[in-house]
Amino acid sequence: DIQMTQSPSSLSASVGDRVTITCRASQSISSYLNWYQQKPGKAPKVLIYGASNLQSGVPSRFRGSGSGTDFTLTISSLHPEDFATYYCQQSYTTPTYSFGQGTKLEIK
Amino acid sequence: EVQLVESGGGLVKPGGSLRLSCATSGFTFSDYTMHWVRQAPGKGLEWVSSISTSSSYLSYADSVKGRFTISRHNAKNSLFLQMSNLRAEDTAVYYCARVWVPTSGWPYLDFWGQGTLVTVSS
């Protein structure tokens, strides 16, 4: 099984800050890496697919990069609505998937 | 408009059974692989199971293998998860989700339901 490890587990930042979340796979997953945002009481929403492709309708301040085992999600300038929990997910072993443990982004 | 609506959650005793449903609309259900993902209270997302378009391929997380059965009824645009021998650790919100495969070939979960809560407790 492929294990996905995110860091940090939580992060405090201010509106306007640039933040980076990392995700590491236990083995190479090429670019089969997706990022989701989840707000309390809501279903997850995809932000980035294929490691670096922005989902339609997602603001351009979200950027994904990486391939192989190491990936990053960068938010260039935090907006108030960006405070949420972020998950990476690998689809390399489709139809079985696995998620990272999540990164909670909180307001400083 | 794509919609996925889960139902069937509730309180069940350890060892009991429950059947979750996911009613879909707004897309050709039979064209899409579907998944179940769960989230224990205050915890992260856990992939549970998937089913191919014609039900030929079924996959399960090790944590539910042998206890959960995924199925679908394409004519009724519905997805199901039959859960048996339930344990306290199965307590979670269960989401159904649709897979989208873009031309690039990298699949992802593009639409999710709102979730249904399953509580396993005596």
Short mmCIF file of N, CA, C and O in Angstrom, two decimals, chain A residues 1 31-32 34 36 38 42-44 46 49-50 53 55 87 91 94-97 99 101, chain B residues 35 37 39 43-47 50 59 62 95 99 102 104-109 112-113:
data_model
loop_
_atom_site.label_atom_id
_atom_site.label_comp_id
_atom_site.label_asym_id
_atom_site.label_seq_id
_atom_site.Cartn_x
_atom_site.Cartn_y
_atom_site.Cartn_z
N ASP A 1 0.84 -1.20 0.00
CA ASP A 1 0.00 0.00 0.00
C ASP A 1 0.88 1.25 0.00
O ASP A 1 1.94 1.28 0.62
N SER A 31 2.63 11.55 -11.42
CA SER A 31 1.89 12.79 -11.14
C SER A 31 0.46 12.51 -10.69
O SER A 31 -0.41 13.37 -10.79
N TYR A 32 0.22 11.29 -10.19
CA TYR A 32 -1.12 10.90 -9.78
C TYR A 32 -1.43 11.40 -8.37
O TYR A 32 -1.70 10.63 -7.44
N ASN A 34 -3.57 14.41 -6.15
CA ASN A 34 -4.64 15.41 -6.12
C ASN A 34 -4.66 16.10 -4.76
O ASN A 34 -4.28 15.51 -3.75
N TYR A 36 -7.23 18.36 -2.13
CA TYR A 36 -8.60 18.72 -1.79
C TYR A 36 -8.61 19.71 -0.62
O TYR A 36 -7.73 19.67 0.25
N GLN A 38 -11.19 20.99 2.49
CA GLN A 38 -12.42 20.66 3.20
C GLN A 38 -12.67 21.68 4.31
O GLN A 38 -11.78 21.94 5.12
N LYS A 42 -18.53 20.13 5.68
CA LYS A 42 -18.72 20.09 4.23
C LYS A 42 -17.93 18.95 3.62
O LYS A 42 -16.97 18.45 4.20
N ALA A 43 -18.33 18.55 2.42
CA ALA A 43 -17.57 17.55 1.68
C ALA A 43 -16.28 18.17 1.13
O ALA A 43 -16.22 19.39 0.90
N PRO A 44 -15.27 17.37 0.90
CA PRO A 44 -14.05 17.88 0.26
C PRO A 44 -14.33 18.39 -1.15
O PRO A 44 -15.27 17.96 -1.81
N VAL A 46 -12.14 19.35 -4.78
CA VAL A 46 -10.84 19.22 -5.44
C VAL A 46 -10.32 20.58 -5.86
O VAL A 46 -11.06 21.43 -6.36
N TYR A 49 -5.48 18.61 -9.61
CA TYR A 49 -5.39 17.22 -10.01
C TYR A 49 -4.15 17.01 -10.86
O TYR A 49 -3.60 17.97 -11.42
N GLY A 50 -3.68 15.77 -10.91
CA GLY A 50 -2.48 15.49 -11.68
C GLY A 50 -1.30 16.32 -11.23
O GLY A 50 -0.48 16.75 -12.05
N ASN A 53 -2.41 20.56 -12.03
CA ASN A 53 -3.50 21.08 -12.86
C ASN A 53 -4.61 21.68 -11.99
O ASN A 53 -5.17 20.99 -11.13
N GLN A 55 -8.11 22.79 -10.96
CA GLN A 55 -9.49 22.45 -11.28
C GLN A 55 -10.24 23.70 -11.70
O GLN A 55 -10.02 24.80 -11.18
N TYR A 87 -6.07 18.11 2.05
CA TYR A 87 -5.66 16.71 1.95
C TYR A 87 -5.03 16.44 0.59
O TYR A 87 -5.55 16.90 -0.44
N SER A 91 -3.85 8.69 -6.73
CA SER A 91 -4.71 7.83 -7.55
C SER A 91 -3.85 6.94 -8.46
O SER A 91 -4.34 6.40 -9.45
N THR A 94 -5.10 3.41 -8.71
CA THR A 94 -6.51 3.34 -9.04
C THR A 94 -6.91 1.92 -9.44
O THR A 94 -6.14 1.24 -10.13
N PRO A 95 -8.03 1.37 -8.99
CA PRO A 95 -9.13 2.06 -8.34
C PRO A 95 -9.05 2.15 -6.82
O PRO A 95 -10.04 2.47 -6.17
N THR A 96 -7.91 1.82 -6.24
CA THR A 96 -7.77 2.05 -4.79
C THR A 96 -7.02 3.36 -4.60
O THR A 96 -6.06 3.65 -5.33
N TYR A 97 -7.45 4.14 -3.65
CA TYR A 97 -6.84 5.43 -3.39
C TYR A 97 -6.32 5.47 -1.95
O TYR A 97 -6.63 4.62 -1.13
N PHE A 99 -5.27 8.72 1.12
CA PHE A 99 -5.20 10.14 1.44
C PHE A 99 -4.08 10.41 2.45
O PHE A 99 -3.74 9.53 3.26
N GLN A 101 -2.92 12.60 5.85
CA GLN A 101 -3.66 12.75 7.11
C GLN A 101 -4.29 14.12 7.27
O GLN A 101 -5.07 14.35 8.20
N HIS B 35 -16.95 5.83 -5.83
CA HIS B 35 -16.22 5.50 -4.62
C HIS B 35 -17.01 5.85 -3.37
O HIS B 35 -17.88 6.72 -3.40
N VAL B 37 -15.92 7.12 0.53
CA VAL B 37 -14.84 7.64 1.38
C VAL B 37 -15.48 7.96 2.72
O VAL B 37 -16.60 8.46 2.76
N GLN B 39 -15.05 9.48 6.97
CA GLN B 39 -14.31 10.39 7.84
C GLN B 39 -14.82 10.23 9.27
O GLN B 39 -15.95 10.62 9.57
N LYS B 43 -11.41 13.37 12.45
CA LYS B 43 -10.26 12.71 11.81
C LYS B 43 -10.20 13.02 10.32
O LYS B 43 -11.01 13.77 9.79
N GLY B 44 -9.22 12.41 9.65
CA GLY B 44 -9.03 12.65 8.23
C GLY B 44 -9.87 11.75 7.35
O GLY B 44 -10.68 10.95 7.81
N LEU B 45 -9.66 11.90 6.06
CA LEU B 45 -10.40 11.13 5.07
C LEU B 45 -9.78 9.75 4.91
O LEU B 45 -8.56 9.60 4.88
N GLU B 46 -10.63 8.75 4.78
CA GLU B 46 -10.18 7.37 4.56
C GLU B 46 -10.94 6.79 3.37
O GLU B 46 -12.17 6.72 3.38
N TRP B 47 -10.21 6.36 2.36
CA TRP B 47 -10.84 5.69 1.23
C TRP B 47 -11.39 4.34 1.67
O TRP B 47 -10.72 3.60 2.41
N SER B 50 -14.47 1.10 -4.03
CA SER B 50 -14.79 1.61 -5.35
C SER B 50 -15.44 0.54 -6.20
O SER B 50 -15.26 -0.67 -5.95
N SER B 59 -13.25 -2.83 -5.32
CA SER B 59 -12.05 -2.71 -4.49
C SER B 59 -12.45 -2.24 -3.10
O SER B 59 -13.41 -1.48 -2.94
N ASP B 62 -8.41 -2.47 3.30
CA ASP B 62 -8.21 -3.65 4.15
C ASP B 62 -9.08 -3.59 5.40
O ASP B 62 -9.52 -4.63 5.92
N TYR B 95 -19.12 9.34 2.63
CA TYR B 95 -19.36 10.12 1.43
C TYR B 95 -19.31 9.20 0.20
O TYR B 95 -18.43 8.35 0.10
N VAL B 99 -15.74 9.59 -9.85
CA VAL B 99 -14.41 9.73 -10.42
C VAL B 99 -14.49 10.40 -11.78
O VAL B 99 -15.29 10.01 -12.62
N PRO B 102 -9.62 12.95 -16.59
CA PRO B 102 -9.40 13.89 -17.70
C PRO B 102 -8.56 13.25 -18.80
O PRO B 102 -8.04 12.13 -18.63
N SER B 104 -5.73 13.81 -19.66
CA SER B 104 -4.36 13.56 -19.20
C SER B 104 -4.22 12.20 -18.52
O SER B 104 -3.11 11.67 -18.39
N GLY B 105 -5.35 11.65 -18.07
CA GLY B 105 -5.33 10.31 -17.48
C GLY B 105 -5.15 10.25 -15.99
O GLY B 105 -5.01 9.17 -15.43
N TRP B 106 -5.17 11.40 -15.30
CA TRP B 106 -5.01 11.40 -13.85
C TRP B 106 -6.37 11.48 -13.17
O TRP B 106 -6.98 12.55 -13.12
N PRO B 107 -6.89 10.39 -12.63
CA PRO B 107 -8.24 10.40 -12.05
C PRO B 107 -8.31 11.15 -10.72
O PRO B 107 -7.34 11.17 -9.95
N TYR B 108 -9.48 11.72 -10.48
CA TYR B 108 -9.71 12.38 -9.21
C TYR B 108 -11.20 12.38 -8.92
O TYR B 108 -12.02 12.10 -9.79
N LEU B 109 -11.54 12.68 -7.67
CA LEU B 109 -12.93 12.69 -7.22
C LEU B 109 -13.47 14.10 -7.40
O LEU B 109 -13.12 15.01 -6.65
N TRP B 112 -18.85 15.13 -4.85
CA TRP B 112 -19.06 14.39 -3.61
C TRP B 112 -20.48 14.67 -3.10
O TRP B 112 -21.03 15.75 -3.32
N GLY B 113 -21.03 13.69 -2.39
CA GLY B 113 -22.27 13.94 -1.69
C GLY B 113 -22.01 14.71 -0.41
O GLY B 113 -20.86 15.04 -0.08
#
